[in-house]
Tab-separated table of C-alpha atoms in Angstrom:
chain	number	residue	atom	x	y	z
U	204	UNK	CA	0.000	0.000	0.000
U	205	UNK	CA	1.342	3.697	-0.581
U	206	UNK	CA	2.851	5.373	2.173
U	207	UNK	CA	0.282	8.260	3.827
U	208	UNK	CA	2.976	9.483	6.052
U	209	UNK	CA	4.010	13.049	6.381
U	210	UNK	CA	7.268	14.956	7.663
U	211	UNK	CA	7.143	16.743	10.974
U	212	UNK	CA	5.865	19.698	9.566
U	213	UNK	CA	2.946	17.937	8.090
U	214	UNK	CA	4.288	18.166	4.259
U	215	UNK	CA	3.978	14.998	2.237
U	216	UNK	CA	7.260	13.678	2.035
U	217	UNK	CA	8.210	13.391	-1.493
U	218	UNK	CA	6.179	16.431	-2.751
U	219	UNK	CA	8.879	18.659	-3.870
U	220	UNK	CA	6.782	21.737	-2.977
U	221	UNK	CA	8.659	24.804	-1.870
U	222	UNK	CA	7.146	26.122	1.584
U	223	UNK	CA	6.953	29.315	3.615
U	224	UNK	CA	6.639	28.954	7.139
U	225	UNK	CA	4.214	27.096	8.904
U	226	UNK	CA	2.226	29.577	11.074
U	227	UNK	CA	-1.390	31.088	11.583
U	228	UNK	CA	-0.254	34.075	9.720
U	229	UNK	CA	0.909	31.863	6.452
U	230	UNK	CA	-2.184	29.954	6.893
U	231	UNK	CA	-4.374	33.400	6.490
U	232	UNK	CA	-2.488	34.563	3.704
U	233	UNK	CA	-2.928	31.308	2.063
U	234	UNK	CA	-6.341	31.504	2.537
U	235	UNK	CA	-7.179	34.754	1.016
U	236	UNK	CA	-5.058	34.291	-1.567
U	237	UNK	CA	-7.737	31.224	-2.791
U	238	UNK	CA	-10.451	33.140	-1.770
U	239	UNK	CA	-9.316	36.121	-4.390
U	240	UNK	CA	-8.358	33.796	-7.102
U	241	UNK	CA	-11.166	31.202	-6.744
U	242	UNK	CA	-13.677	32.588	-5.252
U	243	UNK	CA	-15.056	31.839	-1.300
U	244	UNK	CA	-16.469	28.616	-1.971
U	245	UNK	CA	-13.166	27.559	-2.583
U	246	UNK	CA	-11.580	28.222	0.527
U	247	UNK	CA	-11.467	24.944	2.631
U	248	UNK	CA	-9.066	23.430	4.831
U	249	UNK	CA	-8.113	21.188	2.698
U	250	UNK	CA	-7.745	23.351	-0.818
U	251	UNK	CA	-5.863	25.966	2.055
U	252	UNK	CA	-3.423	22.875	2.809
U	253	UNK	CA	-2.719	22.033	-0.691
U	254	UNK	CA	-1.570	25.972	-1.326
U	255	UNK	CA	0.644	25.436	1.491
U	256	UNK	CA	2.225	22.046	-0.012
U	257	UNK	CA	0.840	20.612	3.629
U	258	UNK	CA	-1.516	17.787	5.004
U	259	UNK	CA	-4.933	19.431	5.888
U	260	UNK	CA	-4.200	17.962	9.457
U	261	UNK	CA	-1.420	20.223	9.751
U	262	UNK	CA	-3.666	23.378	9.682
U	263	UNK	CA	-5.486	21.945	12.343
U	264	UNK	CA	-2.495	23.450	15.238
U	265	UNK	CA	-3.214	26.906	13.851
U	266	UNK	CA	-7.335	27.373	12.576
U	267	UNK	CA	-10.056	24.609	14.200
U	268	UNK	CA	-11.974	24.563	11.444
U	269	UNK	CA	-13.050	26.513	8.608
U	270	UNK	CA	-15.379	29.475	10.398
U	271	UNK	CA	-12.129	30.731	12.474
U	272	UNK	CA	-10.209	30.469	9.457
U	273	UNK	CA	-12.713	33.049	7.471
U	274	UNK	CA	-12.697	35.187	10.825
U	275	UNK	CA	-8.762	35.318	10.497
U	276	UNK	CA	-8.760	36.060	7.249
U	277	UNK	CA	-11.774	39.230	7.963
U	278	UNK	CA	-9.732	40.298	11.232
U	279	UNK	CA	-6.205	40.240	8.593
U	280	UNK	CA	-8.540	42.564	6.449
U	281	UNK	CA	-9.546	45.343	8.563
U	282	UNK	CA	-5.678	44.958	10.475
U	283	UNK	CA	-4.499	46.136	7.108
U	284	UNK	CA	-7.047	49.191	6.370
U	285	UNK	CA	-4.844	51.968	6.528
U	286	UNK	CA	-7.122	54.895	7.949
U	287	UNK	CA	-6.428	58.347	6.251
U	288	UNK	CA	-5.108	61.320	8.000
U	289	UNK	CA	-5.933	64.498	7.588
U	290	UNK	CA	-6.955	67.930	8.305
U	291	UNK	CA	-10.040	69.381	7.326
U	292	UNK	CA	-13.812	69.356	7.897
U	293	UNK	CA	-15.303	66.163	9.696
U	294	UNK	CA	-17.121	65.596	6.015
U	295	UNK	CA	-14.574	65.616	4.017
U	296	UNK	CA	-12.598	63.273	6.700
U	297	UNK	CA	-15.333	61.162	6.421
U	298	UNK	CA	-15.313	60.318	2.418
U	299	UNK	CA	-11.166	59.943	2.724
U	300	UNK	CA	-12.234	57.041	5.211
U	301	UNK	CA	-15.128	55.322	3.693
U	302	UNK	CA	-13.279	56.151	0.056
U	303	UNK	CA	-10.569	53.919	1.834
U	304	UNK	CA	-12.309	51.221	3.037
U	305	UNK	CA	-14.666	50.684	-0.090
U	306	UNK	CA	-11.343	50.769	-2.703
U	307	UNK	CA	-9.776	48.138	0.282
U	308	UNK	CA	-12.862	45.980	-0.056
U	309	UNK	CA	-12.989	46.168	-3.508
U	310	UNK	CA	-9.594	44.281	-3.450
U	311	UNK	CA	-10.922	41.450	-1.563
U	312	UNK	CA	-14.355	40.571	-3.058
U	313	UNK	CA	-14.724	37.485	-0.814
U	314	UNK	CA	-15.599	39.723	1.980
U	315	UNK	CA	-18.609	40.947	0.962
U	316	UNK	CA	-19.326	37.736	0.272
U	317	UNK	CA	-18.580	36.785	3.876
U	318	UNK	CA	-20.315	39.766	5.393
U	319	UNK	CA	-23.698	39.273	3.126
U	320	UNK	CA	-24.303	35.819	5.377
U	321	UNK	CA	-24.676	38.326	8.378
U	322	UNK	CA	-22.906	36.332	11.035
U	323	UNK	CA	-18.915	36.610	10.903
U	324	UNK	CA	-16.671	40.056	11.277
U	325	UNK	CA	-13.211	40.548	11.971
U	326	UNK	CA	-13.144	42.114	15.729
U	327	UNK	CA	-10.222	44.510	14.014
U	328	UNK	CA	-12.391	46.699	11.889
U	329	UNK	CA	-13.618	48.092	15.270
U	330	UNK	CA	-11.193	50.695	14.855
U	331	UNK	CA	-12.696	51.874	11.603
U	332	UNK	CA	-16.405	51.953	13.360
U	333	UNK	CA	-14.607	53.764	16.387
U	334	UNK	CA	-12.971	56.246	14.035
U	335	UNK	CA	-16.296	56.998	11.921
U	336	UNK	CA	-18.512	57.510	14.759
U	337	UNK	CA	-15.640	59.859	16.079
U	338	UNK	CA	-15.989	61.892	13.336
U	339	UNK	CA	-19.711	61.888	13.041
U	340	UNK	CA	-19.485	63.172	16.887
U	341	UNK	CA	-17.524	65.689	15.979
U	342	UNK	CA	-19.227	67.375	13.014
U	343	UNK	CA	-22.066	67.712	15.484
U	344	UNK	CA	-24.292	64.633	15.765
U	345	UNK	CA	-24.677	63.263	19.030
U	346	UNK	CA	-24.067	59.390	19.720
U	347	UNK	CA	-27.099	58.051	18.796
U	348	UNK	CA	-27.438	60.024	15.551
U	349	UNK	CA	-23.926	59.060	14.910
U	350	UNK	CA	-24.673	55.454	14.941
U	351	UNK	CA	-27.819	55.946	13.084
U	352	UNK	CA	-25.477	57.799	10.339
U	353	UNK	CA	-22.733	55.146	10.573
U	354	UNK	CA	-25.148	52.246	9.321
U	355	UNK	CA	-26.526	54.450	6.811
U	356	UNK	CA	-22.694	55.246	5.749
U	357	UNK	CA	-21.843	51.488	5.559
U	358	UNK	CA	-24.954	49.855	4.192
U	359	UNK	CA	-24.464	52.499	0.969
U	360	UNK	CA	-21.179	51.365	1.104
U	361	UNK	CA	-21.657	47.800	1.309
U	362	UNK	CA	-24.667	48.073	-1.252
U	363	UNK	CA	-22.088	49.323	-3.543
U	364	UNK	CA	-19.610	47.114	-3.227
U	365	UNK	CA	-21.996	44.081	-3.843
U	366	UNK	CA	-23.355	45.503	-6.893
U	367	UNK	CA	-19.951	45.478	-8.327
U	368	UNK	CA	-19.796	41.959	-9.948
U	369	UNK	CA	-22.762	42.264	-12.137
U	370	UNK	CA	-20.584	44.894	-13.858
U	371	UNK	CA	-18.205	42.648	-15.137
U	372	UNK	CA	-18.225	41.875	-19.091
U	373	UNK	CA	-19.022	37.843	-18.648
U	374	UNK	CA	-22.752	39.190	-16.915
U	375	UNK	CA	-24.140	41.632	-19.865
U	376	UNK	CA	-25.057	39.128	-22.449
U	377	UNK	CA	-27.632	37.486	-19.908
U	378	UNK	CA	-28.898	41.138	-18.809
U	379	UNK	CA	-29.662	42.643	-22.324
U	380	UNK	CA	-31.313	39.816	-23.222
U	381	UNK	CA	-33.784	40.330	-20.239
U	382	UNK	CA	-33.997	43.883	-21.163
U	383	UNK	CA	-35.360	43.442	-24.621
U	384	UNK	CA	-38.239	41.677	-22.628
U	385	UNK	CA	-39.229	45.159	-21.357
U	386	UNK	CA	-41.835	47.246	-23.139
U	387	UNK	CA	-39.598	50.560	-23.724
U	388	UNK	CA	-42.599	52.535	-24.567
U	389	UNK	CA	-44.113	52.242	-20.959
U	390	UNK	CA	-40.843	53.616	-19.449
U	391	UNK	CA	-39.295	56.358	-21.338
U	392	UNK	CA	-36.692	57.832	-18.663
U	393	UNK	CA	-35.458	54.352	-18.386
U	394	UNK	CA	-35.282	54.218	-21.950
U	395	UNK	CA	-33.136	57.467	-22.030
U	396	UNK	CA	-31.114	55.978	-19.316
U	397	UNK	CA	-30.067	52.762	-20.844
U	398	UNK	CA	-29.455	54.844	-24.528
U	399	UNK	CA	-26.229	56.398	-22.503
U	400	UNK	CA	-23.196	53.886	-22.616
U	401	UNK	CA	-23.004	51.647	-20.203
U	402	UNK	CA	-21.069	52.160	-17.085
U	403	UNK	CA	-18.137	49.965	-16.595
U	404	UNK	CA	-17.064	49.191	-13.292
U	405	UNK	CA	-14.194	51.341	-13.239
U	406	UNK	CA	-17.388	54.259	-13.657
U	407	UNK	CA	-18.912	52.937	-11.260
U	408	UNK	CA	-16.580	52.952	-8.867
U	409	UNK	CA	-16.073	56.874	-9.518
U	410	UNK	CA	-20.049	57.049	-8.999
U	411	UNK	CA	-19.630	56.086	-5.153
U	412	UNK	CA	-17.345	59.030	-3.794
U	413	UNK	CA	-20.677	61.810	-5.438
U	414	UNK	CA	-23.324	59.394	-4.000
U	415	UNK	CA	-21.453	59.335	-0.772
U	416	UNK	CA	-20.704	63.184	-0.221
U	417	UNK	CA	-24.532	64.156	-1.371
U	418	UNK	CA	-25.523	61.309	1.193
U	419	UNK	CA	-23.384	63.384	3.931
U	420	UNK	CA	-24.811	66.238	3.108
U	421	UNK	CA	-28.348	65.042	4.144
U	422	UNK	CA	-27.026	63.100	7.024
U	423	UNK	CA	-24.674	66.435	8.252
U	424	UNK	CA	-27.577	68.373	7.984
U	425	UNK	CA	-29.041	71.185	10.607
C-alpha cells in the first residue's frame, strides 16, 4: 500500500513543494489568496493545505476549522485598512475614510461575500467603526445620531460594493437579453437611461465618492 505518512511539519514527504513557514499568519495569507483567485467557496481546509504544499491535518495546530479560518482572514482585512489622515472638515474626513475602506474591499471581493451571510466580522475593523462615529461626533451629531449615520454610511457602502460583480463583461449578455423583454414605450426615462453607454465598473466605482458626499450632506444636515 502507498505510504500516507508526512514529515514533521505535516508536508507529504516526497512532494517537492517549496514552503513558507508554517504559522497562523501563512495559513491566512494562504487563505485569502484562494479566496481572491477562486472565489469563497473555494476556501477549505483542505484546498488551504494544498496551497501550502501541507496535510490538511497540519492546519489543524493553527485554525479549528473553517469558520475561524474566514474570521482570520476578515480580522487580517480590517488589520491592514490603513485609515487616512488628515486635516479638514469632519465631512470631508469622512469620504477619505469610507473612500478607503470601499477601494480596500474592492480588493478582496470574498468579503462581501462573507459579510452578506450576516454572522462573521473581523473584531479589528472596530477601529474603523470607532474612528467613523468619532468623526460623526464631531461634526455635530450626538451618539445616537452618529450610529444611526454610521449604518446608513456602511450599508451604501456595502450596497455598492456588492453591486460590483454584475458589472463585469461575462454578466451583460444574460442582462440585455432580459432587457429586450421590457416594453420601452411604458418607461421612457429608463429608456433614455439605458441609450447612454453603459457604465463599466471602473465608472462605477467613480459614482460612489458623489453618491457618498450628497448622502453626507443630508445626514450632516441642521
Amino acid at each position: 500500500m502507498p505510504s500516507t505518512t508526512t514529515d514533521s511539519d505535516g508536508t507529504p514527504p516526497g512532494t517537492g513543494k517549496r514552503r513558507v513557514p508554517l504559522n497562523r499568519g501563512s495559513v491566512v495569507a494562504a487563505g485569502r489568496r484562494v479566496a481572491r483567485d477562486e472565489g469563497l467557496s473555494a476556501v477549505t481546509l483542505r484546498r488551504v493545505a494544498a496551497e501550502l504544499g501541507v496535510t490538511a491535518m497540519a492546519l489543524y495546530r493553527h485554525v479549528g476549522d473553517k469558520r475561524e479560518l474566514l474570521v482570520a482572514m476578515l480580522d487580517d482585512v480590517a488589520e491592514q485598512l490603513v485609515l487616512p489622515d488628515g486635516d479638514g472638515p469632519p465631512s470631508d474626513r469622512l469620504v477619505l475614510a469610507f473612500r478607503a475602506l470601499h477601494d480596500h474591499l474592492t480588493a478582496e471581493p470574498w468579503v462581501v461575500e462573507v459579510l452578506k451571510a450576516g454572522e462573521l466580522f473581523g473584531p479589528r475593523a472596530s477601529r474603523f467603526v470607532e474612528h467613523v462615529l468619532a468623526l460623526l461626533e464631531e461634526a455635530g451629531l450626538t451618539e445616537e445620531q452618529a450610529a444611526d449615520a454610521y449604518w446608513a454610511l456602511w450599508w451604501y457602502t456595502f450596497g455598492h460594493l456588492s453591486y460590483l460583480p454584475a458589472l463585469r463583461p461575462e454578466g451583460r449578455p444574460a442582462r440585455h437579453e432580459l432587457m429586450t423583454r421590457v416594453r420601452m414605450n411604458d418607461h421612457p426615462r429608463l429608456a433614455r437611461m439605458l441609450s447612454r453607454p453603459p457604465r463599466q465598473a471602473t465608472a462605477a466605482q467613480d459614482a460612489f465618492v458623489p453618491g457618498l458626499r450628497a448622502l453626507l450632506r443630508g445626514l450632516l444636515a441642521d
